[in-house]
Short mmCIF file of C-alpha atoms in Angstrom, two decimals:
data_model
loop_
_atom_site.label_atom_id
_atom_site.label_comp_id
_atom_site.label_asym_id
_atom_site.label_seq_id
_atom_site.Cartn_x
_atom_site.Cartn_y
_atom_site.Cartn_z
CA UNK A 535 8.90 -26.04 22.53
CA UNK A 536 9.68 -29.32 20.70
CA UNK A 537 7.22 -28.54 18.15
CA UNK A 538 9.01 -25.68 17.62
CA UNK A 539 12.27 -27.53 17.16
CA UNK A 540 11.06 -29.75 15.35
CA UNK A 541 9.48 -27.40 12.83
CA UNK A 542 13.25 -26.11 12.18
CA UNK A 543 14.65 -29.68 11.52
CA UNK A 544 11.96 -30.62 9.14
CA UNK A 545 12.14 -27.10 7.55
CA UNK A 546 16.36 -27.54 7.35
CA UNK A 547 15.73 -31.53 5.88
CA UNK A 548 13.37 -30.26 3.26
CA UNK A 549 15.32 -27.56 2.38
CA UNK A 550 18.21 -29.85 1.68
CA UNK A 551 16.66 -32.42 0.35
CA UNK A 552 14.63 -30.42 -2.31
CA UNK A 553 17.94 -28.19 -3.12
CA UNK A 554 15.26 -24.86 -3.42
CA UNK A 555 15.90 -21.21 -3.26
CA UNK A 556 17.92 -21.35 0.09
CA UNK A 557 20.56 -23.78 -1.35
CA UNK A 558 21.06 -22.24 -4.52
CA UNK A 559 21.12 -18.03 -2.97
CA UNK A 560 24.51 -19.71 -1.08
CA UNK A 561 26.22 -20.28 -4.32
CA UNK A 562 24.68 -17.16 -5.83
CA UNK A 563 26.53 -15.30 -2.93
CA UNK A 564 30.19 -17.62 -3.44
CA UNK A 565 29.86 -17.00 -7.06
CA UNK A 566 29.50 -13.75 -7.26
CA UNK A 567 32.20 -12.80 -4.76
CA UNK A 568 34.69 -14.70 -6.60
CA UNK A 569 33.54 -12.89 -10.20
CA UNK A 570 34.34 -9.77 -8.07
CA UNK A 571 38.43 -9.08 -8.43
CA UNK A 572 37.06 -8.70 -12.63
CA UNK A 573 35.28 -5.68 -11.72
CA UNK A 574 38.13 -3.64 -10.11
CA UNK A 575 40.69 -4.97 -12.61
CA UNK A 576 42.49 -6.52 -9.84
CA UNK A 577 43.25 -3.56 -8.18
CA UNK A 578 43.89 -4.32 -4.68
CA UNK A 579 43.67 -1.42 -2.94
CA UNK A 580 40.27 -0.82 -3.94
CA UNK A 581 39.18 -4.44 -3.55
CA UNK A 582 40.32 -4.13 0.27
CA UNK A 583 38.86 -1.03 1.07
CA UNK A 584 35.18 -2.27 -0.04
CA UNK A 585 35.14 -5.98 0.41
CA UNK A 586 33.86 -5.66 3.23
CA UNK A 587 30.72 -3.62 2.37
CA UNK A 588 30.13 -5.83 -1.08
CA UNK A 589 30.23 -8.93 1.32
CA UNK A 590 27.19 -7.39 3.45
CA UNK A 591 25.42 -5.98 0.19
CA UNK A 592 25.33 -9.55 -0.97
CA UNK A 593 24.50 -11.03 2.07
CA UNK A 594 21.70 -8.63 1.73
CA UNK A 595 20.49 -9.76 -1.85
CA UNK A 596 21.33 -13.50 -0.79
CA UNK A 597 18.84 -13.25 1.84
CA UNK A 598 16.08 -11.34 -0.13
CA UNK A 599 16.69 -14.47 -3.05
CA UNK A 600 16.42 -16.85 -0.19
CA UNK A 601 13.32 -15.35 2.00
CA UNK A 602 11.23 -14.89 -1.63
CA UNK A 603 9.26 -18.03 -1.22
CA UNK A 604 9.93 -18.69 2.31
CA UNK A 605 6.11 -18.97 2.87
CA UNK A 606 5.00 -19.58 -0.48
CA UNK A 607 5.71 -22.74 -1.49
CA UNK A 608 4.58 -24.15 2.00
CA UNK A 609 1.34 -21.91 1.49
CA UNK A 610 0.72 -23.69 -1.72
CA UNK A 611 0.98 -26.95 -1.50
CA UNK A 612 -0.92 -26.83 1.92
CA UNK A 613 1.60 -27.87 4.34
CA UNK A 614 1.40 -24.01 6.36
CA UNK A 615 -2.25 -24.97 6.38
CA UNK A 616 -1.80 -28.30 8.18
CA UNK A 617 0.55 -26.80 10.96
CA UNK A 618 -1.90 -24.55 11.55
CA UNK A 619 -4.94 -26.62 11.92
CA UNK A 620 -2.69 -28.58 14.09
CA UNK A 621 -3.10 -26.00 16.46
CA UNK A 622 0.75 -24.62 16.69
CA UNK A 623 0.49 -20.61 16.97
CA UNK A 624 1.18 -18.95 13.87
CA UNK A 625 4.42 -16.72 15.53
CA UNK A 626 5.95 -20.36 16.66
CA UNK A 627 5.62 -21.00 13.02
CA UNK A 628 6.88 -17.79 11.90
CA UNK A 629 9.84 -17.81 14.25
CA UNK A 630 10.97 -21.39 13.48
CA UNK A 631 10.52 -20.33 9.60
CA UNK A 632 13.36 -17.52 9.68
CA UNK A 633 15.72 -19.41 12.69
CA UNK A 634 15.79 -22.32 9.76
CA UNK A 635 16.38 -19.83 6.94
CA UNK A 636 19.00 -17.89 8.88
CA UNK A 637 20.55 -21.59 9.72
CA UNK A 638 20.22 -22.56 6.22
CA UNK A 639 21.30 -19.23 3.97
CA UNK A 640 23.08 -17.73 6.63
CA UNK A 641 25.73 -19.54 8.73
CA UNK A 642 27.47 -20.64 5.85
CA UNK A 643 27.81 -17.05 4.74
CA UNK A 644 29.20 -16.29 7.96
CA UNK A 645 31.49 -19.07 7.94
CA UNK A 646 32.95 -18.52 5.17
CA UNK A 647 33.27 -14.92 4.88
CA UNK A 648 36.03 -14.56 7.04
CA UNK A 649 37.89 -17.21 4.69
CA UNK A 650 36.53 -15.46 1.45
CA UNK A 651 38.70 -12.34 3.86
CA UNK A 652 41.89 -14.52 3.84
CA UNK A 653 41.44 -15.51 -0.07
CA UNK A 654 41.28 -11.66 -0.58
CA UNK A 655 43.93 -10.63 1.34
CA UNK A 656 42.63 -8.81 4.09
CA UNK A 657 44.83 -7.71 7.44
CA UNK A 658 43.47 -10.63 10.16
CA UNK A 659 42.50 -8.27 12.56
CA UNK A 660 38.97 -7.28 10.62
CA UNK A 661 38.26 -11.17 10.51
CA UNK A 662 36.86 -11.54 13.68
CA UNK A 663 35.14 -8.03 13.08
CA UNK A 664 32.96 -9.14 10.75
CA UNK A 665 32.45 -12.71 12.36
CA UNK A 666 30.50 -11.00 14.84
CA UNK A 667 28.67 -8.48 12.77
CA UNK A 668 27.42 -10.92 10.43
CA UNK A 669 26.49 -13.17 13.32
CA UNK A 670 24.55 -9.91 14.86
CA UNK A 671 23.24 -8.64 11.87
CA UNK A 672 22.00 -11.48 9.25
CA UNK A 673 19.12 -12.71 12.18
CA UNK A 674 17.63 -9.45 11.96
CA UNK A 675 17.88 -9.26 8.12
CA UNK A 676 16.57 -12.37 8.33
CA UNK A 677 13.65 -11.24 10.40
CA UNK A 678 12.66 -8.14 8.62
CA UNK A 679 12.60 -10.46 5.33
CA UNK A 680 10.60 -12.98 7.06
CA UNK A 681 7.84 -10.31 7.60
CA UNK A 682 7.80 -8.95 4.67
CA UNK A 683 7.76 -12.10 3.25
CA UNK A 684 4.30 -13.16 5.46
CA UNK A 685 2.86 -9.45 4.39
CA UNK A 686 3.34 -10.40 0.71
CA UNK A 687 1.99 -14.04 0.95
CA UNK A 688 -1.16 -15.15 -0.89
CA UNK A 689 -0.97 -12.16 -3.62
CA UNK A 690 -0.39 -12.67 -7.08
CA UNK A 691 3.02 -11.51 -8.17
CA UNK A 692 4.03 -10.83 -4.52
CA UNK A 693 7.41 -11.94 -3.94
CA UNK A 694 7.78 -9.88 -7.11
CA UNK A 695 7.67 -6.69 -5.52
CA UNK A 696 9.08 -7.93 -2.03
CA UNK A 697 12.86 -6.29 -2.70
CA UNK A 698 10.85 -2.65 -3.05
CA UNK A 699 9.52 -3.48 0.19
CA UNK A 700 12.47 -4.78 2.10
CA UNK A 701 15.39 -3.02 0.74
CA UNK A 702 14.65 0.36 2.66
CA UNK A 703 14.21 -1.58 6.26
CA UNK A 704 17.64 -3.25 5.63
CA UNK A 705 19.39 0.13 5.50
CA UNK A 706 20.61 1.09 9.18
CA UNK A 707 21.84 -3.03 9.44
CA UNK A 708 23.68 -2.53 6.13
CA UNK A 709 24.93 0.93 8.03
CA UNK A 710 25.74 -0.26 11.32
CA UNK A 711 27.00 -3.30 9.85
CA UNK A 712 29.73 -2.03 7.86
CA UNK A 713 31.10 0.51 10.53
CA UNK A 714 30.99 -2.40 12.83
CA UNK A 715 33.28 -4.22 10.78
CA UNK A 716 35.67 -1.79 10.37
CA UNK A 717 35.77 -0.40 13.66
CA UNK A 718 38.79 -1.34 15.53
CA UNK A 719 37.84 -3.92 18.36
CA UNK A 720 40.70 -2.90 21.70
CA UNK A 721 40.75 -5.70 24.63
CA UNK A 722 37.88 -6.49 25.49
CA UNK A 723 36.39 -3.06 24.61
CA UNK A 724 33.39 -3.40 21.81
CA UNK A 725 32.65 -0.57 19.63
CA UNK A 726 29.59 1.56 19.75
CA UNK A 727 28.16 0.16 16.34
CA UNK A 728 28.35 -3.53 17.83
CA UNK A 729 25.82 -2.59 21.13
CA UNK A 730 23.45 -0.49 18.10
CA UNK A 731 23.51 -3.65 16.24
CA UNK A 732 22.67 -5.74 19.27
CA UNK A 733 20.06 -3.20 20.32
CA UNK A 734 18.35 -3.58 17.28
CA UNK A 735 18.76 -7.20 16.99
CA UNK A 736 16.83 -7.26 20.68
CA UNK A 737 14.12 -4.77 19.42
CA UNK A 738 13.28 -7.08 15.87
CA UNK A 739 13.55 -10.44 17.70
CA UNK A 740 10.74 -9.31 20.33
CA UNK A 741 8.67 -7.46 17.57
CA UNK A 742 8.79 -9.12 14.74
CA UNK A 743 7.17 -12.53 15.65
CA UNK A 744 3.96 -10.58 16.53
CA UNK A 745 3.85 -8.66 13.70
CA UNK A 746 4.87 -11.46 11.04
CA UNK A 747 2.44 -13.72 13.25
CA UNK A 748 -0.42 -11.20 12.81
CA UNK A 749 0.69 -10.99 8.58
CA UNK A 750 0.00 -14.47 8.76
CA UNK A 751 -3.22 -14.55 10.07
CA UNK A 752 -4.59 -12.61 7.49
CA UNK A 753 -4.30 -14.99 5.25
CA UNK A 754 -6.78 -17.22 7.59
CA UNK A 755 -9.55 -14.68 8.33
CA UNK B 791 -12.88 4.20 22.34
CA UNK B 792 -16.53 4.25 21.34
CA UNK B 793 -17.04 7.02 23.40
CA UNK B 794 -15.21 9.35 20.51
CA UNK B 795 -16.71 11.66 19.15
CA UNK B 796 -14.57 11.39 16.00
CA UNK B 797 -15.45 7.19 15.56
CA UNK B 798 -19.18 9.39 14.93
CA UNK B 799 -17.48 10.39 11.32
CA UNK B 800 -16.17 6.71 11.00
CA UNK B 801 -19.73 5.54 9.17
CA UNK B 802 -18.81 6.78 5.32
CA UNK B 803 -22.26 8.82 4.78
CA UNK B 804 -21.63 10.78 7.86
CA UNK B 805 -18.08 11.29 6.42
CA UNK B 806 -19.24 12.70 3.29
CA UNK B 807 -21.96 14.68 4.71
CA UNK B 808 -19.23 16.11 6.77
CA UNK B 809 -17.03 16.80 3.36
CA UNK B 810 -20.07 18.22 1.53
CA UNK B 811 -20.23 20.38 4.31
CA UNK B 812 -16.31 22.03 4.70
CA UNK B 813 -15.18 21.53 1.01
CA UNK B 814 -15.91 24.86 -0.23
CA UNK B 815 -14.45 26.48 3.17
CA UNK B 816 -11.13 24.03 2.55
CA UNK B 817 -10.82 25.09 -0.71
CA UNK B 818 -11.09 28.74 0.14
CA UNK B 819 -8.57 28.66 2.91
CA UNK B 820 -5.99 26.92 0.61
CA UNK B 821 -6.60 29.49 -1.41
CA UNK B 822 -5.95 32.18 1.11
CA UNK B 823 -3.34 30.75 2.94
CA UNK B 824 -0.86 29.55 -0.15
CA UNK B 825 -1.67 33.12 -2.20
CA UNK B 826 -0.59 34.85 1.20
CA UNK B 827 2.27 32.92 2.03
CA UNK B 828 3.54 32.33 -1.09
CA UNK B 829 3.56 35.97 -1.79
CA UNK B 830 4.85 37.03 1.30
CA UNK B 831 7.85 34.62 0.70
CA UNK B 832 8.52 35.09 -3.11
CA UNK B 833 8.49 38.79 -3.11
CA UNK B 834 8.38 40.25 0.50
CA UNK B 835 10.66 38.49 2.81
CA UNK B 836 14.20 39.61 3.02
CA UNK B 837 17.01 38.08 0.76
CA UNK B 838 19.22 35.91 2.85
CA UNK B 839 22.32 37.62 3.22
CA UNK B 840 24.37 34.55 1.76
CA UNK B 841 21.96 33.03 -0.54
CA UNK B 842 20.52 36.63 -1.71
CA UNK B 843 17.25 35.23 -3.53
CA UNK B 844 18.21 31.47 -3.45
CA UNK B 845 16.72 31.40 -0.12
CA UNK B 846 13.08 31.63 -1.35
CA UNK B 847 12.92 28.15 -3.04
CA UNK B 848 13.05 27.26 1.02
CA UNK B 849 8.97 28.11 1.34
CA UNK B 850 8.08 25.11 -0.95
CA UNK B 851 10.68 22.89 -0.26
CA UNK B 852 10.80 22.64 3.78
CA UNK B 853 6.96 22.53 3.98
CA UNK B 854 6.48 19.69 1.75
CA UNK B 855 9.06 17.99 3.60
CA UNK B 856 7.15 18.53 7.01
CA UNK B 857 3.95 17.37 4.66
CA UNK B 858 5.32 14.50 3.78
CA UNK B 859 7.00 12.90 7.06
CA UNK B 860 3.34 14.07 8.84
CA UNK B 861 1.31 12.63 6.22
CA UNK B 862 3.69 9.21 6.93
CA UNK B 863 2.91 9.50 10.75
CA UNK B 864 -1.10 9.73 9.99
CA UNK B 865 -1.35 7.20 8.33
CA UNK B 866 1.18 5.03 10.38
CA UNK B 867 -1.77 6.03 12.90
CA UNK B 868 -4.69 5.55 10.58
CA UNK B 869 -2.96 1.68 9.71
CA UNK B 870 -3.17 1.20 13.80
CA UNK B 871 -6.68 2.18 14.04
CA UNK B 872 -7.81 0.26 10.72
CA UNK B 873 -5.79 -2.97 12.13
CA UNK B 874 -7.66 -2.31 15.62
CA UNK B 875 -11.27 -1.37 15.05
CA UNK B 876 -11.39 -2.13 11.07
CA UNK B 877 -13.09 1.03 9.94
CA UNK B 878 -13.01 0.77 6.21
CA UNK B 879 -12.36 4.74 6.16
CA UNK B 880 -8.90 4.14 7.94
CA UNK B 881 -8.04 1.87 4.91
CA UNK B 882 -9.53 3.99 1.81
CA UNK B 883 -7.59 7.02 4.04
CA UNK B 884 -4.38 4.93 3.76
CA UNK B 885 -4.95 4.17 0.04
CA UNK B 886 -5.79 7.73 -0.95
CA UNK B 887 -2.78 10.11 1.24
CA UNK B 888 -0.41 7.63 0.14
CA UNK B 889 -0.23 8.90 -2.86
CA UNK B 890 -0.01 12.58 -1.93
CA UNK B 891 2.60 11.80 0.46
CA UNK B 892 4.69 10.26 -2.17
CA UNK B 893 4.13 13.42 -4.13
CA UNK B 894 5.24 15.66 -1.58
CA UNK B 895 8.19 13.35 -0.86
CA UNK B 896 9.41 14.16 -4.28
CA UNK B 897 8.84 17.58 -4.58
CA UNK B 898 11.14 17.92 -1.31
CA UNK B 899 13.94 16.29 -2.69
CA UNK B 900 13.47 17.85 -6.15
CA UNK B 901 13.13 21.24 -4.81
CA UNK B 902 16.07 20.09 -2.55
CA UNK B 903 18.54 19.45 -5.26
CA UNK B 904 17.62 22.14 -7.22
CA UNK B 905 18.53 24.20 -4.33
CA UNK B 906 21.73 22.15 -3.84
CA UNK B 907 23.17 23.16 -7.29
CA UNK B 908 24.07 26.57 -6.80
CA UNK B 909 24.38 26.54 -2.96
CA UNK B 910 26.43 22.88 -2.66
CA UNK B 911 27.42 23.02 -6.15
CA UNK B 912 26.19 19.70 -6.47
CA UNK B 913 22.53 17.90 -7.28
CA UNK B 914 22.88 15.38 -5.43
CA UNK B 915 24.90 14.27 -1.88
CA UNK B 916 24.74 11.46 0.15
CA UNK B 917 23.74 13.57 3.03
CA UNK B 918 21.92 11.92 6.35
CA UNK B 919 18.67 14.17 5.52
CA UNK B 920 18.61 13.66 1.72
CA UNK B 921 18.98 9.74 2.38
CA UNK B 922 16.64 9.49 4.56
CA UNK B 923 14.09 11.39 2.78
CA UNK B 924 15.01 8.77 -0.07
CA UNK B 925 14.20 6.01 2.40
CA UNK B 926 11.22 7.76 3.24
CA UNK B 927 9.91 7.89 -0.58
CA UNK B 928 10.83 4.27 -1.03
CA UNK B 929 8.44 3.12 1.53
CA UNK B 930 5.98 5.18 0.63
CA UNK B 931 6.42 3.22 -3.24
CA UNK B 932 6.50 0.00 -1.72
CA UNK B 933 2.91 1.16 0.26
CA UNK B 934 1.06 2.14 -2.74
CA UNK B 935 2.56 -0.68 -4.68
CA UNK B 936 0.58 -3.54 -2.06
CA UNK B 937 -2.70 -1.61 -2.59
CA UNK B 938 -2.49 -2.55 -6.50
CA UNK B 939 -1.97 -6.47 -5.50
CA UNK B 940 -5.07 -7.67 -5.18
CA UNK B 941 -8.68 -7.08 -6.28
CA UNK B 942 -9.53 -7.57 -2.50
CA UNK B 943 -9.28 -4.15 -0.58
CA UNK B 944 -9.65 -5.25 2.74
CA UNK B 945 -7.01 -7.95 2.88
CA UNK B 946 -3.79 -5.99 1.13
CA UNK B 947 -5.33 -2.78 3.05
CA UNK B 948 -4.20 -4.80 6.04
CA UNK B 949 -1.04 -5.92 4.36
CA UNK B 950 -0.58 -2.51 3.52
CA UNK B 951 -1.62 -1.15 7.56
CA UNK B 952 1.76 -3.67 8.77
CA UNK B 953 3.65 -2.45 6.37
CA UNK B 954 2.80 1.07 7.01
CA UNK B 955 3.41 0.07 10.80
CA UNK B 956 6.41 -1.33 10.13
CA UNK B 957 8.10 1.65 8.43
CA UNK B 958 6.82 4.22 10.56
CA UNK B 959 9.21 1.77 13.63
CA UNK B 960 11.80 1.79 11.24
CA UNK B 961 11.82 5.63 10.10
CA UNK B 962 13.45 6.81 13.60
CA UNK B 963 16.07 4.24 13.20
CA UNK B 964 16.62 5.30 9.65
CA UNK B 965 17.10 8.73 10.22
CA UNK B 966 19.35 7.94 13.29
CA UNK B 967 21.40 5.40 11.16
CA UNK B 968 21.86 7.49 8.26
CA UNK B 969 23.08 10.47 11.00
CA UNK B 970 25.40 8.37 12.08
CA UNK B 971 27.02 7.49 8.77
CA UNK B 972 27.11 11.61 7.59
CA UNK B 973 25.71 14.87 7.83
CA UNK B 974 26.28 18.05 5.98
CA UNK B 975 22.85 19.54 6.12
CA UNK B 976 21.98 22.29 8.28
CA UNK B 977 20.65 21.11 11.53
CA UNK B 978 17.33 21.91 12.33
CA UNK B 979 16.43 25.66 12.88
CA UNK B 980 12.56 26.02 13.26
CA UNK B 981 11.82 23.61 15.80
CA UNK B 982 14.29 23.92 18.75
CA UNK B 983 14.26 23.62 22.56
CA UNK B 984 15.78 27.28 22.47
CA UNK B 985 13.59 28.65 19.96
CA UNK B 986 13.78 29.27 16.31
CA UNK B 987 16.95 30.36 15.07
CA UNK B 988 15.26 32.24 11.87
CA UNK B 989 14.16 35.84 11.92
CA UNK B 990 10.50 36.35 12.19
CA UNK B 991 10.44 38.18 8.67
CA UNK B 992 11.04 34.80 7.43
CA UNK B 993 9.40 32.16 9.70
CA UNK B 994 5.56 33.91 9.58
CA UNK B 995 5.65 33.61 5.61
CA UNK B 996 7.17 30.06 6.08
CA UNK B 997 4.20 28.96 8.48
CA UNK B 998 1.74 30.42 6.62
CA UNK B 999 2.74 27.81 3.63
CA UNK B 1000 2.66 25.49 5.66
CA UNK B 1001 -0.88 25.95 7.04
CA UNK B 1002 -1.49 26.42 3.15
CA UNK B 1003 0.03 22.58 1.69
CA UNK B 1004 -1.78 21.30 4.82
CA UNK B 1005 -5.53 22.63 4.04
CA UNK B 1006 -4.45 21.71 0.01
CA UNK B 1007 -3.71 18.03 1.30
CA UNK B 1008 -6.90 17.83 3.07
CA UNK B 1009 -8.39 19.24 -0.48
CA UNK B 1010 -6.66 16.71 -2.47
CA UNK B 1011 -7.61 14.05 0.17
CA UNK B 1012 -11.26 14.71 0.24
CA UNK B 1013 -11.64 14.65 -3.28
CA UNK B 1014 -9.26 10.93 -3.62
CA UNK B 1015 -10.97 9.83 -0.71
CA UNK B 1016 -14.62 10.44 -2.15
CA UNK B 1017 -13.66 8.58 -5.32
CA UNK B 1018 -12.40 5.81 -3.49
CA UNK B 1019 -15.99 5.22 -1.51
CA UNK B 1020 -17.80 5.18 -4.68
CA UNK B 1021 -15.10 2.83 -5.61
CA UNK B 1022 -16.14 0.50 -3.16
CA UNK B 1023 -19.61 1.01 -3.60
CA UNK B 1024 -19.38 -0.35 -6.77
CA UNK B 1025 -17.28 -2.89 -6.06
CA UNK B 1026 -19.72 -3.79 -3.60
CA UNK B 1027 -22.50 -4.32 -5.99
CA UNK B 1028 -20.96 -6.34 -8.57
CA UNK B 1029 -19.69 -8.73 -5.71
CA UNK B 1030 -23.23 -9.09 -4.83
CA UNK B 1031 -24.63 -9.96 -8.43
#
């Protein structure tokens, strides 16, 4: 267990030490929401009614930019070999890999967004809305990536093609995830789409270790 | 699971002794099943009183859409038992129906939209089917896609098997998801707890195509599936040199 903690911190210090993909995808995401108001010629009404579902589209792309070379550049310069030899199972590695991306790329996205909600204008009642959606739905996003990311790992050109092979998975999230943030939360009462989005969140986090864990260790057969 | 009879056809000469042996009769019963129910449903099944001759686009476009979500599911199953037991037929059975499924995939929607137009009045909606059948054709791109990575069949056939895996989790979720968001398609009328809800006149003709795109898939298959062995055969030999 401490190995696995550690793994994260280590992951999270190189990460912000080396300022790589991770860092960068967060101001990819800032920038473009703030270039946003030029597309719909400052119309407001139309900027309120679809924040919401442009911030989880480019949560979506900020997390495919950030899980590209989430294995890679460990796989090449040897360091996924070391923690390997050193006998730590290959789903604690995978697990710790997408808890530090989603604590890297993610939580900032989800702290700000409800602020980047305020900056647009938005009635306060959707802010806590899509606090909890984003908390609920980036770990799985950041799961599915992760996976995808292990299948492509070790092929030429790989993380090329890795958006054709993640974008389709990420649709019922991007589904649920919207509806979740605009349903109407009454006392206490949680909508429907928040318990989906939890279901599924439940399902991925069981599943996908083993499966990203097994993508791994093809590449040491 | 040795105690199969079908892990007997697993070795790749039995395989193609077994191919030799039913190719002709394949061939012939595509033959006889497509002519007859393509017939049947272009020129002697009744007009639908609606749609008047509309309807008949229906016997190419709902059996390639059953083609192409079974041809998914096999080889979701064929990925499972190449991961498991790592007969190299599971894999070159992946690489080749891939393709075909992908094929079928898009003659559904095509056929689809062009049946939209007149009925809908539109190409194109963003309908829970239609999306899904999108999704569908998607993942069946990004499958054939990690074949073509690497020289080395066996390890992106086994990138390929997790993905294939992966999807075939994801596909009931899909379909439930995109439900959710909308639906304007006609909910399903062939396969029902209550029976079929379309005259007989129309269903027999409608089976028989189906029966007819499957034995023309197993055609297709065969003959992709052949090329692929001798494929690795020779790859085989210039590894060794």
């Amino acid at each position: 267990m401490s190995n696995f903690f550690n793994l994260i911190i280590t992951d999270i210090k190189i990460s912000l030490r080396k300022k790589n993909e991770s860092i960068i995808s967060i101001l990819f995401f800032l920038f473009s929401i703030l270039i946003l108001p030029l597309i719909f010629q400052g119309d407001q009404d139309i900027l309120k009614r679809f924040l919401i579902g442009i911030i989880w589209f480019l949560t979506l792309l900020t997390i495919i930019f950030s899980v590209e070379k989430l294995f890679e550049n460990d796989y090449e310069d040897g360091i996924l070999d070391q923690i390997y030899i050193s006998g730590i199972p290959l789903e604690t590695i995978f697990l710790a890999k997408s808890l530090s991306i989603w604590i890297i790329t993610c939580l900032p996205i989800i702290i700000l967004s409800p602020l980047l909600l305020l900056l647009f204008n938005i009635q306060t009642e959707k802010l806590a809305n899509i606090f909890i959606s984003l908390l609920i739905g980036t770990p799985i996003l950041c799961m599915i990536g992760a996976v995808t990311s292990a299948l492509v790992l070790g092929f030429n050109k790989g993380s090329s093609i890795i958006s054709l092979i993640t974008l389709p998975l990420y649709i019922p999230v991007l589904i649920f995830g919207i509806e979740a943030s605009n349903s109407e939360i009454i006392f206490n009462q949680i909508g429907q789409e928040f318990k989906i989005l939890i279901g599924y969140l439940l399902i991925v986090v069981a599943v996908s270790p083993w499966i990203g864990g097994l993508a791994l260790r093809l590449k040491y057969r | 699971m040795t105690n199969f009879k079908i892990f007997k056809y697993a070795n790749p000469a039995k395989f193609l002794y077994l191919c030799e042996k039913t190719f002709i009769y394949l061939v012939l019963l595509t033959i006889i099943f497509l002519s007859f129910g393509l017939y049947q449903g272009f020129f002697n099944s009744p007009e639908d009183y609606q749609q008047g001759n509309l309807v008949r686009i229906m016997y190419v476009h709902v059996p390639s859409a059953w083609m192409a979500l079974m041809i998914y599911s096999s080889i979701a199953v064929a990925s499972c038992m190449y991961l498991i037991n790592k007969h190299l037929l599971a894999n070159i059975f992946c690489k080749s129906a891939s393709l075909i499924g992908a094929s079928f995939t898009l003659i559904a929607i095509v056929t689809g939209s062009i049946w939209g137009k007149p009925t809908w009045g539109t190409w194109w909606v963003w309908d829970a089917r239609i999306t899904s059948m999108l999704v569908l054709f998607f993942l069946y791109l990004g499958h054939m896609t990690i074949f073509n990575f690497s020289e080395n069949t066996t390890k992106s056939g086994q990138a390929a098997a997790l993905l294939a895996i992966l999807g075939f989790v994801n596909i009931p979720i899909i379909k439930f998801s995109v439900d959710w968001w909308n639906t304007l398609h006609q909910p399903a009328s062939v396969i029902k707890l209550s029976g079929p809800t379309i005259h007989s006149s129309m269903l027999t003709p409608l089976l028989v195509t189906a029966l007819g795109f499957f034995f023309y898939f197993l055609v297709v298959l065969i003959i992709r599936m052949r090329s692929e062995i001798t494929n690795e055969k020779i790859n085989n030999l210039s590894f060794t040199d």
